XYZ file of C-alpha atoms in Angstrom:
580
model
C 11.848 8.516 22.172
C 12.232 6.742 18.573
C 11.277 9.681 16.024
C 8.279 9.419 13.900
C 7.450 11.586 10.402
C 4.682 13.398 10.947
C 2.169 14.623 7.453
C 2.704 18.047 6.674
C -0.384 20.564 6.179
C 1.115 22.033 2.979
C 2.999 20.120 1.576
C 5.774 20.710 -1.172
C 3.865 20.803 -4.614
C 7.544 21.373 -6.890
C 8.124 18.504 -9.112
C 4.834 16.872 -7.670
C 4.220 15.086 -11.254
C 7.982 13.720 -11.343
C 7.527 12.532 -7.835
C 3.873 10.895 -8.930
C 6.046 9.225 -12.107
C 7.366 5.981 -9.983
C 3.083 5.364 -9.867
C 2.687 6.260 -13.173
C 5.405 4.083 -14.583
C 3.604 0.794 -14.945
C 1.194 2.359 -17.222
C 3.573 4.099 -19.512
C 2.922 2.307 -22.277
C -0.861 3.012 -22.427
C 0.175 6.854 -21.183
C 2.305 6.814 -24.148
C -0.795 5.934 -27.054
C -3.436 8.511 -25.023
C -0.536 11.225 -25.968
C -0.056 10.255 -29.459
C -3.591 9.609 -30.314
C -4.293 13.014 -28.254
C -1.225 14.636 -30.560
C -2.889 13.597 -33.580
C -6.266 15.118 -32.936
C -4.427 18.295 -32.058
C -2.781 18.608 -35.057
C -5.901 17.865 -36.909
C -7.349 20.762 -35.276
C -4.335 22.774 -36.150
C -4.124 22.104 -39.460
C -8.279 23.905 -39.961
C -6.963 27.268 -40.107
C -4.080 25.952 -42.311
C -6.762 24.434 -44.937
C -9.393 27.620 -44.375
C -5.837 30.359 -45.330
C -5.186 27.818 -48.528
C -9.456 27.818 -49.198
C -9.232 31.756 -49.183
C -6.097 31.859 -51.309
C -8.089 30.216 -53.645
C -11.002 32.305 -54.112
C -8.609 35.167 -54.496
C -7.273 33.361 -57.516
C -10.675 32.249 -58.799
C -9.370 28.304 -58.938
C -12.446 26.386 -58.425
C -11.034 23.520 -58.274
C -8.412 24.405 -55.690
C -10.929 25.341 -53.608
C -12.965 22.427 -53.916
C -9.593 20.434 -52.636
C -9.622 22.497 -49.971
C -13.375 22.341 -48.714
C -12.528 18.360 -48.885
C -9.624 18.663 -46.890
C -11.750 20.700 -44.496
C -14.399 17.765 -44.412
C -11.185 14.773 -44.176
C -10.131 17.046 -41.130
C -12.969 17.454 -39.614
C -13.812 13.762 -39.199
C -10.467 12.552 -37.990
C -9.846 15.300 -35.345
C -14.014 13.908 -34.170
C -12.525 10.265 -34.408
C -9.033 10.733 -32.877
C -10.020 12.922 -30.149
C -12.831 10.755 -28.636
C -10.030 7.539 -29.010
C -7.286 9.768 -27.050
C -10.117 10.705 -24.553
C -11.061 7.049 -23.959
C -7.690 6.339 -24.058
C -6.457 8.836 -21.111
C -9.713 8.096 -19.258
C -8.875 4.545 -19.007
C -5.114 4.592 -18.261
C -6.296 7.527 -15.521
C -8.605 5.510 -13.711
C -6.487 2.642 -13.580
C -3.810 4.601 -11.683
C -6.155 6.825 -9.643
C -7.406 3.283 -8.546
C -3.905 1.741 -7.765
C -2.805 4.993 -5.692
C -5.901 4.514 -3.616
C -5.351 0.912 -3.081
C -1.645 1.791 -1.946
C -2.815 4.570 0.597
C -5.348 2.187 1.991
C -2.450 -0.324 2.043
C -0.207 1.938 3.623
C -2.867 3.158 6.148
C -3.436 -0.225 7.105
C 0.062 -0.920 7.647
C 1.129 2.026 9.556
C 2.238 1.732 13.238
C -0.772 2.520 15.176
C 1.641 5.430 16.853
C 1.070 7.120 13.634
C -2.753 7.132 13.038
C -2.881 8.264 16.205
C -0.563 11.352 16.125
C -2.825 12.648 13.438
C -6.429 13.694 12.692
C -9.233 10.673 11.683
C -10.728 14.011 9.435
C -7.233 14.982 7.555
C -6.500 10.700 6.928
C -9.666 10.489 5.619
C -9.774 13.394 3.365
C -6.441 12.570 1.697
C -7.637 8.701 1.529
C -11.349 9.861 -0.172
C -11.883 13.248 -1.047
C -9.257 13.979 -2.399
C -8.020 11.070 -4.763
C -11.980 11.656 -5.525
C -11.718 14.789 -7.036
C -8.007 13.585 -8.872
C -10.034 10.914 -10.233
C -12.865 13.429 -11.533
C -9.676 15.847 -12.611
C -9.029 12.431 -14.451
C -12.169 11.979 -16.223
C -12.862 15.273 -16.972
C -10.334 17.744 -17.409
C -6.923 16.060 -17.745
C -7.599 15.468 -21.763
C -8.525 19.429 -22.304
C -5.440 20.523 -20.078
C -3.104 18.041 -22.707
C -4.721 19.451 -25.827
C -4.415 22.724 -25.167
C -0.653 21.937 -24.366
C -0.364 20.046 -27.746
C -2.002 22.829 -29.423
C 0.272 25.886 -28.111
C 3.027 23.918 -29.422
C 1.690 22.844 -33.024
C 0.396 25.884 -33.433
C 3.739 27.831 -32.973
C 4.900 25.580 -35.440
C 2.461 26.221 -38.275
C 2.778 29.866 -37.555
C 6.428 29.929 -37.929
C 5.920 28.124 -41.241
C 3.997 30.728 -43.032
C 5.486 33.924 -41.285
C 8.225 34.142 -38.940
C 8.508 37.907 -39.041
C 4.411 37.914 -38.131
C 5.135 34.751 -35.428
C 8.089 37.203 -33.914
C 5.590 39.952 -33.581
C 3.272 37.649 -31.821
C 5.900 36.118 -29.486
C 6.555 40.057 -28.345
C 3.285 40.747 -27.595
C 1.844 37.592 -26.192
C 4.081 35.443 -24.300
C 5.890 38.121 -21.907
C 3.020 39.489 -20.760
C 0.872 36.182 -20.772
C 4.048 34.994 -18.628
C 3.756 37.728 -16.191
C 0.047 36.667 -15.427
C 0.999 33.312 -15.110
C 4.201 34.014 -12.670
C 1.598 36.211 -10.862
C -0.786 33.499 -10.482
C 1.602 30.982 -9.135
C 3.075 32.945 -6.790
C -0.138 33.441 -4.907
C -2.070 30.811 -6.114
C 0.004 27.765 -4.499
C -0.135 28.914 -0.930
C -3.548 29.564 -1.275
C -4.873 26.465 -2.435
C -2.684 24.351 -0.480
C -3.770 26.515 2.775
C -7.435 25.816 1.878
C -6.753 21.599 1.499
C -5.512 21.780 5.337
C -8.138 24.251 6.317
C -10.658 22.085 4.870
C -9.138 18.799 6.534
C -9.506 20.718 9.496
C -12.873 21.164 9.316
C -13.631 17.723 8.806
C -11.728 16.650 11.448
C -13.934 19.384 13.863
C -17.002 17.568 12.599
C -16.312 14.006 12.934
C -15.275 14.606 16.587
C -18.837 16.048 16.985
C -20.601 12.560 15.662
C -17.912 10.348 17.723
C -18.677 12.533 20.954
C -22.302 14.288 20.113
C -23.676 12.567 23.654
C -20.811 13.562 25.879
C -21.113 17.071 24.075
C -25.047 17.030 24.770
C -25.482 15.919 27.801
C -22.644 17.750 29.090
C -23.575 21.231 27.763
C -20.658 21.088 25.431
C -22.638 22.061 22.077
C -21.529 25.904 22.323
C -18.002 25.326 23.173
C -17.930 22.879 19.950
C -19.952 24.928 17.580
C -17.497 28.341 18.370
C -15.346 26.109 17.617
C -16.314 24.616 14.243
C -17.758 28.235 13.287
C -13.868 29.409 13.737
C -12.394 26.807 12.160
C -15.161 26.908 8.939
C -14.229 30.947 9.132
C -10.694 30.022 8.374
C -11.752 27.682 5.245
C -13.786 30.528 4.298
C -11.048 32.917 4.073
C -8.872 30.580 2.944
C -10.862 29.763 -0.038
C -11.443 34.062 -1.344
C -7.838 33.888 -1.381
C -8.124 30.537 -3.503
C -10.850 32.901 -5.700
C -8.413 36.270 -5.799
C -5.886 34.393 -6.953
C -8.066 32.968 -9.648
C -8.985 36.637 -10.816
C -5.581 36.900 -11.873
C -6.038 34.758 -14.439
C -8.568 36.811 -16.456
C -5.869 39.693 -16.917
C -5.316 36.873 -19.949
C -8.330 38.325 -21.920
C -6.736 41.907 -21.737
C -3.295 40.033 -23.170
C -5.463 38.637 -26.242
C -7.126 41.445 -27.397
C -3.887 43.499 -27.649
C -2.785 40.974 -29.313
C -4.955 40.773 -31.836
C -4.803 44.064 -32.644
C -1.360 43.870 -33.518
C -1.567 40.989 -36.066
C -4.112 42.740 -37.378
C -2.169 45.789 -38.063
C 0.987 43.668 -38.728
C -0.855 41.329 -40.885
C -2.319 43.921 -42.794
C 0.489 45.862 -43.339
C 2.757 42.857 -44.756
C 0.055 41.585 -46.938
C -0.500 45.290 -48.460
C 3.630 45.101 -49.030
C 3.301 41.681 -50.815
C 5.202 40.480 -48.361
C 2.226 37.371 -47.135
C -0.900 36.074 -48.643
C -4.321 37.242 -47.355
C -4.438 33.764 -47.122
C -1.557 33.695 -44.376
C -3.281 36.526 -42.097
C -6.258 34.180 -42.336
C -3.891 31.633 -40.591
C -3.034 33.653 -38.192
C -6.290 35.244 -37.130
C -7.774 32.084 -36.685
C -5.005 30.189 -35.485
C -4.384 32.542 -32.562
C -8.354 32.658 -32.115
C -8.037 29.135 -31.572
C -5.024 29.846 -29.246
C -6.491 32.569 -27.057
C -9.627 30.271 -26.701
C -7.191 27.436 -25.950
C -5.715 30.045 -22.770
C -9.761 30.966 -21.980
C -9.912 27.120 -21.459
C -6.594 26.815 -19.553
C -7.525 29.613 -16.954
C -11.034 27.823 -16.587
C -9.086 24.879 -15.682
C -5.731 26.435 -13.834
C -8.284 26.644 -10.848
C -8.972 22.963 -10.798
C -5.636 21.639 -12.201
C -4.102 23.425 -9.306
C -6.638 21.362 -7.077
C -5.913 18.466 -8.390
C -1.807 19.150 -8.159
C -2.196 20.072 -4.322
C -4.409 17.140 -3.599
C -1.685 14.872 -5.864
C 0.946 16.328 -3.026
C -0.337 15.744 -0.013
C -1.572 11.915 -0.956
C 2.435 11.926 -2.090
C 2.401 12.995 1.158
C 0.948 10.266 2.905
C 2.788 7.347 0.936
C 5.978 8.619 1.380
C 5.210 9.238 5.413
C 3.608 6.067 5.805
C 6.328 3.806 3.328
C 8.368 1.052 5.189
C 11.481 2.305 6.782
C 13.758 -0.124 7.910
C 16.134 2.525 10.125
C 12.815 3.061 12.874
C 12.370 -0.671 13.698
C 12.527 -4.024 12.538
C 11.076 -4.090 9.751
C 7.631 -6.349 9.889
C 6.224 -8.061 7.031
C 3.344 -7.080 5.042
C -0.134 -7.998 6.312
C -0.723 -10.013 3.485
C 2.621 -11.681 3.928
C 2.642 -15.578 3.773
C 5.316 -15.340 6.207
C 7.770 -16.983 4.693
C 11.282 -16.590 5.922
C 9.098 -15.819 9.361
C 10.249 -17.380 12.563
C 7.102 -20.126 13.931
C 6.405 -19.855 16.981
C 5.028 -22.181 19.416
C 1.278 -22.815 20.067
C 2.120 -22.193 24.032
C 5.112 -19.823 24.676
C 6.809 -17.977 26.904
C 6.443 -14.036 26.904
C 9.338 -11.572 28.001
C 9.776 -8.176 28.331
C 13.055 -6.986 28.506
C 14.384 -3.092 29.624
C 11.087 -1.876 27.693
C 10.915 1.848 27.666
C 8.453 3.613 25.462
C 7.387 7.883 25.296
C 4.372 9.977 23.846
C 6.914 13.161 24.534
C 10.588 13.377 24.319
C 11.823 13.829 27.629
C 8.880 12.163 29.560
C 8.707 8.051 29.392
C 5.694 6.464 30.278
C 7.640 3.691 31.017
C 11.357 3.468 32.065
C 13.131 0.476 31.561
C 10.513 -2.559 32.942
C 11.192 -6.297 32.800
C 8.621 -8.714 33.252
C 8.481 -12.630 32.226
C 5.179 -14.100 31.886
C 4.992 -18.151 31.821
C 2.370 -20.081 29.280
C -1.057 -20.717 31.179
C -0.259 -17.447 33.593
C -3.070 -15.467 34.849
C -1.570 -11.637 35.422
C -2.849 -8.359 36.271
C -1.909 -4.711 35.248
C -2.812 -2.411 37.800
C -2.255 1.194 38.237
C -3.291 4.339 38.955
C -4.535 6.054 35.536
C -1.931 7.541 33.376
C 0.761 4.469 34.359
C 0.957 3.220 31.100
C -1.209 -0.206 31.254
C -2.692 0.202 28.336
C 0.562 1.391 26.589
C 2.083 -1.751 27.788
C -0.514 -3.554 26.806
C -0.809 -2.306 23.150
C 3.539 -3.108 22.837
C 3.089 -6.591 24.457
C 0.581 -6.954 21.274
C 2.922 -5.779 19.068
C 0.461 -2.820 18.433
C 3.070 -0.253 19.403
C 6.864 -0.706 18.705
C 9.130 0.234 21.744
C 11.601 2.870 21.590
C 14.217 0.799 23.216
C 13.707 -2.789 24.781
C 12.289 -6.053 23.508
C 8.980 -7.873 23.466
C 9.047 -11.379 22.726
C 6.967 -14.341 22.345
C 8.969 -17.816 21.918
C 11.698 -16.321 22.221
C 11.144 -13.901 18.956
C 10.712 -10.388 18.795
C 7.341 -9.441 17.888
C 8.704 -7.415 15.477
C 10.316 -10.062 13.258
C 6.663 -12.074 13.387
C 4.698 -12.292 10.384
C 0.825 -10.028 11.231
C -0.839 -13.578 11.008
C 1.525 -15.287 13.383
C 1.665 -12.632 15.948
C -2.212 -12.126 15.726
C -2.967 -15.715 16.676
C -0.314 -16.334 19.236
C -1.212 -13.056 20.927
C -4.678 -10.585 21.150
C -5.592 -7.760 22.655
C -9.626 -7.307 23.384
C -9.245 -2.828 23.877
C -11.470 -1.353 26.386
C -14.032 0.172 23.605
C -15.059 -3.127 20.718
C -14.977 -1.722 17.613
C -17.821 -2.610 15.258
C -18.647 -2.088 11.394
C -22.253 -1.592 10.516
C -24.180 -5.065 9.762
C -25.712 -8.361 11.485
C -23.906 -10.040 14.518
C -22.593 -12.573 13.051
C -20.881 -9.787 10.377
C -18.932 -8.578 13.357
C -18.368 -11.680 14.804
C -16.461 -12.755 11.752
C -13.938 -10.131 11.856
C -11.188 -12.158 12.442
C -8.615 -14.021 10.423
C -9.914 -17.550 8.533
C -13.235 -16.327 7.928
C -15.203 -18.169 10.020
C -18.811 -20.117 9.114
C -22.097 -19.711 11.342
C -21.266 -23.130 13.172
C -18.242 -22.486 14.348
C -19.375 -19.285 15.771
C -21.910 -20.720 16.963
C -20.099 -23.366 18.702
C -17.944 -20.542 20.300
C -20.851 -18.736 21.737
C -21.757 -22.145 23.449
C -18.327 -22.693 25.228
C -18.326 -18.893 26.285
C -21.808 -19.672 27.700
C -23.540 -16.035 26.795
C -25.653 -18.312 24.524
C -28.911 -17.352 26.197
C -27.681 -13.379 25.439
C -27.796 -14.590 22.282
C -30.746 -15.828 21.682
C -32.711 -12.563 23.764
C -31.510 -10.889 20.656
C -34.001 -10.466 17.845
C -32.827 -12.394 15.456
C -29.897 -14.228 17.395
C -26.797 -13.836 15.397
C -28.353 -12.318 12.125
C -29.658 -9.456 14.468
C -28.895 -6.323 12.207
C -26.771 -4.144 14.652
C -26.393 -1.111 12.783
C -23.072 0.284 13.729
C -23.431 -1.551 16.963
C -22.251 1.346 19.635
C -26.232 2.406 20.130
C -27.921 -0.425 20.487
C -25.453 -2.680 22.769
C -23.572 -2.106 26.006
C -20.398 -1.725 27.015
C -20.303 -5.554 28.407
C -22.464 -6.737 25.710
C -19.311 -5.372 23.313
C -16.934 -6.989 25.584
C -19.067 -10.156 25.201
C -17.849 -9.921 21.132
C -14.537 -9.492 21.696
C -13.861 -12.297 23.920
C -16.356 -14.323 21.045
C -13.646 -12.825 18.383
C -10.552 -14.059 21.123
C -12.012 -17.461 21.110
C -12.393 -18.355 17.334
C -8.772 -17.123 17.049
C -7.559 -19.559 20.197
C -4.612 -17.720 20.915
C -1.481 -18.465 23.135
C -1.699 -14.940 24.993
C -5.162 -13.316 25.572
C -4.925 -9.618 27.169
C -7.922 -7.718 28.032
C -7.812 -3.839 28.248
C -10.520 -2.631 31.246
C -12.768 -5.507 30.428
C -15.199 -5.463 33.264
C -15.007 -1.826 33.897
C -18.009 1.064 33.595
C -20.523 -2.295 33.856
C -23.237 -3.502 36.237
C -21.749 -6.575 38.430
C -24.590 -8.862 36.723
C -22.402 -8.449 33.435
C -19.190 -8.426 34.845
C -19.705 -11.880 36.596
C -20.717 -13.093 33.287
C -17.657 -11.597 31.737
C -15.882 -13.048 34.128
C -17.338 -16.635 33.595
C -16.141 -16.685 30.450
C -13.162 -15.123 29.862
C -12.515 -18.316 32.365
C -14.251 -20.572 29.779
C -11.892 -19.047 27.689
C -8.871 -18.877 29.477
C -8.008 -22.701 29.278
C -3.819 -23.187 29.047
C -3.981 -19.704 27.440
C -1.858 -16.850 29.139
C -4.363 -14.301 30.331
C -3.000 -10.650 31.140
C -5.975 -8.510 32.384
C -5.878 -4.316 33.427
C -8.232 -4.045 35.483
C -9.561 -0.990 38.435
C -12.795 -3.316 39.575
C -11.163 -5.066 43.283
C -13.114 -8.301 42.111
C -11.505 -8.938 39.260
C -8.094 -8.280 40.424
C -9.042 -10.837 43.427
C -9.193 -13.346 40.957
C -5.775 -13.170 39.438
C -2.971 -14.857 41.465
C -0.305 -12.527 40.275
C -0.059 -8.235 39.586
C 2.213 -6.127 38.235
C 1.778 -2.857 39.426
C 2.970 0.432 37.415
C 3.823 3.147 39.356
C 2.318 6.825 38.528
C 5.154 8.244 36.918
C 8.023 6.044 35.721
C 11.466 7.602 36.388
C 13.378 7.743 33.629
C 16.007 5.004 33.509
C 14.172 3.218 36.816
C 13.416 -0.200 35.780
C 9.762 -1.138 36.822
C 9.110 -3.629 39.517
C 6.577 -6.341 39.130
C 5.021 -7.698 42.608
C 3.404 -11.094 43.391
C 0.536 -10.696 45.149
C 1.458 -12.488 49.009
């Protein structure tokens, strides 16, 4: 079987911002004024304890007006750090959102466009999440604590500066004390901090995943005593987030060995300090600096560890949405490549409004070593009426979803005209061919909302045109409101026919050349199935209709099979058979 990537749990978070960059990039220039306006406010807020040293150097000296320059200065400073900070937060805010909102319009994208193999190899809960929750909380890291994480970066590094302007000797002192053991809590922190955040993300994922299959299945699970089985189950898996976030916490306690760092460090500039300026050696005015200036820096690191927690978040949420672009990104070496579903198809081969379709030596596997089909052949002429039968687990509705072009084979060829479905623009190969799947999907709205998911964006008249050539006008109008009949979400209030009466509405207002229906008349009352059957007929015209089908009626009706065996032998070619 053709190999597919698959999303990893925990993903690699090394070099996650240089692998974000390529997103970044078309913003750079408005990255690039957030970090210089955000520069300048730092240094205005470096520069206070700089001004404050000089103000106290004054009033040693009794210069009065020295120190009114200085209170000035103060004032001048204290303005333009309020101005400059609130233009680099705007500033950062604005370019943030802008590509928070273009990587969620490219995972959608790439969602959208992914081979239907893929969504379905992987949890609806742990898509979602990456898709929603978690570009949600990178878009409120955005907003709210991506500014305070680059000013307390700016500031370490002006303020090292500064202080190795008025004292080196007193900066080396500091450097000693401070940054080997600061590094050590740091080092500690990452090392346990980056498996443990990344195990919660997938242990949360999980969780979501465990709930949404109780809404999709909560009748099956109630009516079938399954409630217990499923709630041990989401209990266990809700245990594991539990745990999984105290390790996130633990790890986070590491952090506040910080506050023992700063107050030893204090200490010694105090004593330093003290000792140099009784020597003659600095000003008072320079241990002012540095008091204050490393006040400033230790409550820089208080706000750093407050936001390590949630930066670290934000960088494991960051990888796994890297995550799902790179999985999901167009790879021409797995098949031919397809165009983009918003493609104009040009370049696109046309096909013809009535064509032949062939299958040639299709094989196609869920597991390596075990092919749900082996090598079949089948040729299917315009205006053909064919059915799939089977015994369940043959692989009708996996040949029916590669006939669509909904699955790509692993070797083999489907082709319409003469093309392969693969080299057909989405638009062309939706209105040539369409599949109407066993369960009708519906969004939450009116009728006619559903109705009018197809391509072209159908009006009221024409839909209502289509409903009179399908004849299930009457079921129509038994609805409360006809077509503006709010539906909800559609699954609760209509039938399983009644949804198969949409699809084939949906087939008919895209008219195309090859119309296959997945178990259309199956697990519904023979009143509904003979109306089914009425118009899918109404319907059929000089289409090609392929139908699977179990009910013996509906097969009766179709002047030619192809029957799948049980289990396809690998490398047996499968037969189709005419019925006599």
């Amino acid at each position: 079987m053709a190999e597919h990537q698959r999303l990893t749990a925990t993903p690699d978070q090394r070099r996650v911002l240089r692998r974000a960059w390529p997103h970044m990039r078309p913003e750079r220039r408005g990255i690039t004024l957030a970090l210089l306006a955000g520069a300048a406010a730092t240094a205005t807020t470096v520069a206070v304890p700089a001004v404050i040293g000089a103000g106290v150097d004054q009033i040693l000296a009794r210069d009065r007006s020295g120190l009114f320059t200085a209170v000035a200065a103060l004032t001048v400073t204290a303005l333009l750090r309020l101005i400059l900070f609130r233009q680099s937060e705007l500033l950062l805010i604005a370019v943030g959102e802008r590509i928070v909102r273009a990587l969620r319009e490219l995972a959608v994208t790439r969602l959208s466009r992914a081979p239907l193999r893929f969504l379905e190899a992987h949890p609806s809960g742990d898509l979602l999440r990456r898709t929603t929750t978690e570009i949600a909380d990178l878009a409120n890291f955005v907003r709210g604590q991506l500014p305070d994480v680059l000013t307390v970066a700016a500031y370490l590094l002006f303020t090292t500066v500064l202080l190795l302007t008025y004292s080196p000797l007193l900066t080396l002192a500091l450097a000693l004390v401070f940054v080997p053991a600061i590094v050590c809590v740091l080092r500690l922190f990452k090392k346990a901090a980056n498996p443990a955040f990344a195990a919660e993300a997938a242990a949360a994922g999980t969780v979501a995943t465990t709930y949404r299959e109780l809404v999709q299945s909560r009748e099956m699970l109630q009516t079938g005593g399954g409630i217990g089985f499923w709630r041990e189950r989401f209990l266990a898996d809700n245990e594991r987030r539990y745990r999984a976030a105290r390790r996130s916490q633990r790890s986070l306690f590491l952090i506040s060995l910080a506050r023992i760092v700063q107050s030893l460090t204090t200490a010694v500039l105090l004593l330093a300090g003290g000792w140099l300026a009784a020597r003659g050696s600095i000003s008072v005015g320079t241990v002012v600096v540095f008091i204050l200036a490393t006040r400033q820096l230790f409550d820089s690191a208080t706000q750093a560890s407050n936001l390590v927690g949630q930066v670290q978040i934000s960088l494991v949420g960051l990888a796994r949405l890297l995550d799902l672009l790179s999985t999901t990104a167009p790879r021409a070496e797995i098949h031919a490549p397809r165009p983009a579903a918003d493609d104009d198809g040009q370049g696109c081969p046309v096909t013809a409004e009535r064509g032949v379709l062939e299958i040639e030596d299709l094989r196609y596997s869920y597991v390596a070593g075990t092919e749900v089909l082996g090598g079949l052949s089948v040729r299917v002429e315009p205006g053909e009426r064919v059915g799939l039968v089977g015994p369940t687990g043959s692989g009708k509705t996996t040949l029916a979803k590669l006939m669509t072009g909904l699955y790509a084979p692993d070797s083999g060829t489907v082709r319409y005209d003469g093309h392969d479905l693969a080299a057909l623009a989405p638009a062309e190969l939706r209105r040539r061919i369409v599949l109407i799947p066993q369960r009708v999907h519906m969004i939450e709205g009116t009728l006619l909302d559903n109705l009018r998911l197809v391509p072209g964006d159908p009006d009221e008249r024409s839909i209502a045109e289509a409903v009179e050539r399908l004849g299930i006008a009457d079921w129509i109008r038994s609805l409360d409101e006809g077509l503006h009949t709010d539906l909800g979400r559609g699954t609760g209030r209509l039938s399983a026919g009644e949804l198969q009466l949409i699809g084939l509405v949906r087939a008919a207002l895209l008219d195309p050349a090859v119309l296959v229906l997945d178990e259309a008349t199956a697990d519904i009352d023979p009143e509904t199935a003979r109306t089914l059957e009425t118009a899918i007929d109404t319907l059929r015209a000089d289409r090609t209709l392929i139908v699977i089908a179990h009910r013996e009626a509906t097969i009766k009706r179709l002047p030619r099979t192809i029957r799948l065996p049980r289990t396809p032998v690998c490398g047996a070619a499968g037969a189709p058979s005419r019925r006599p």
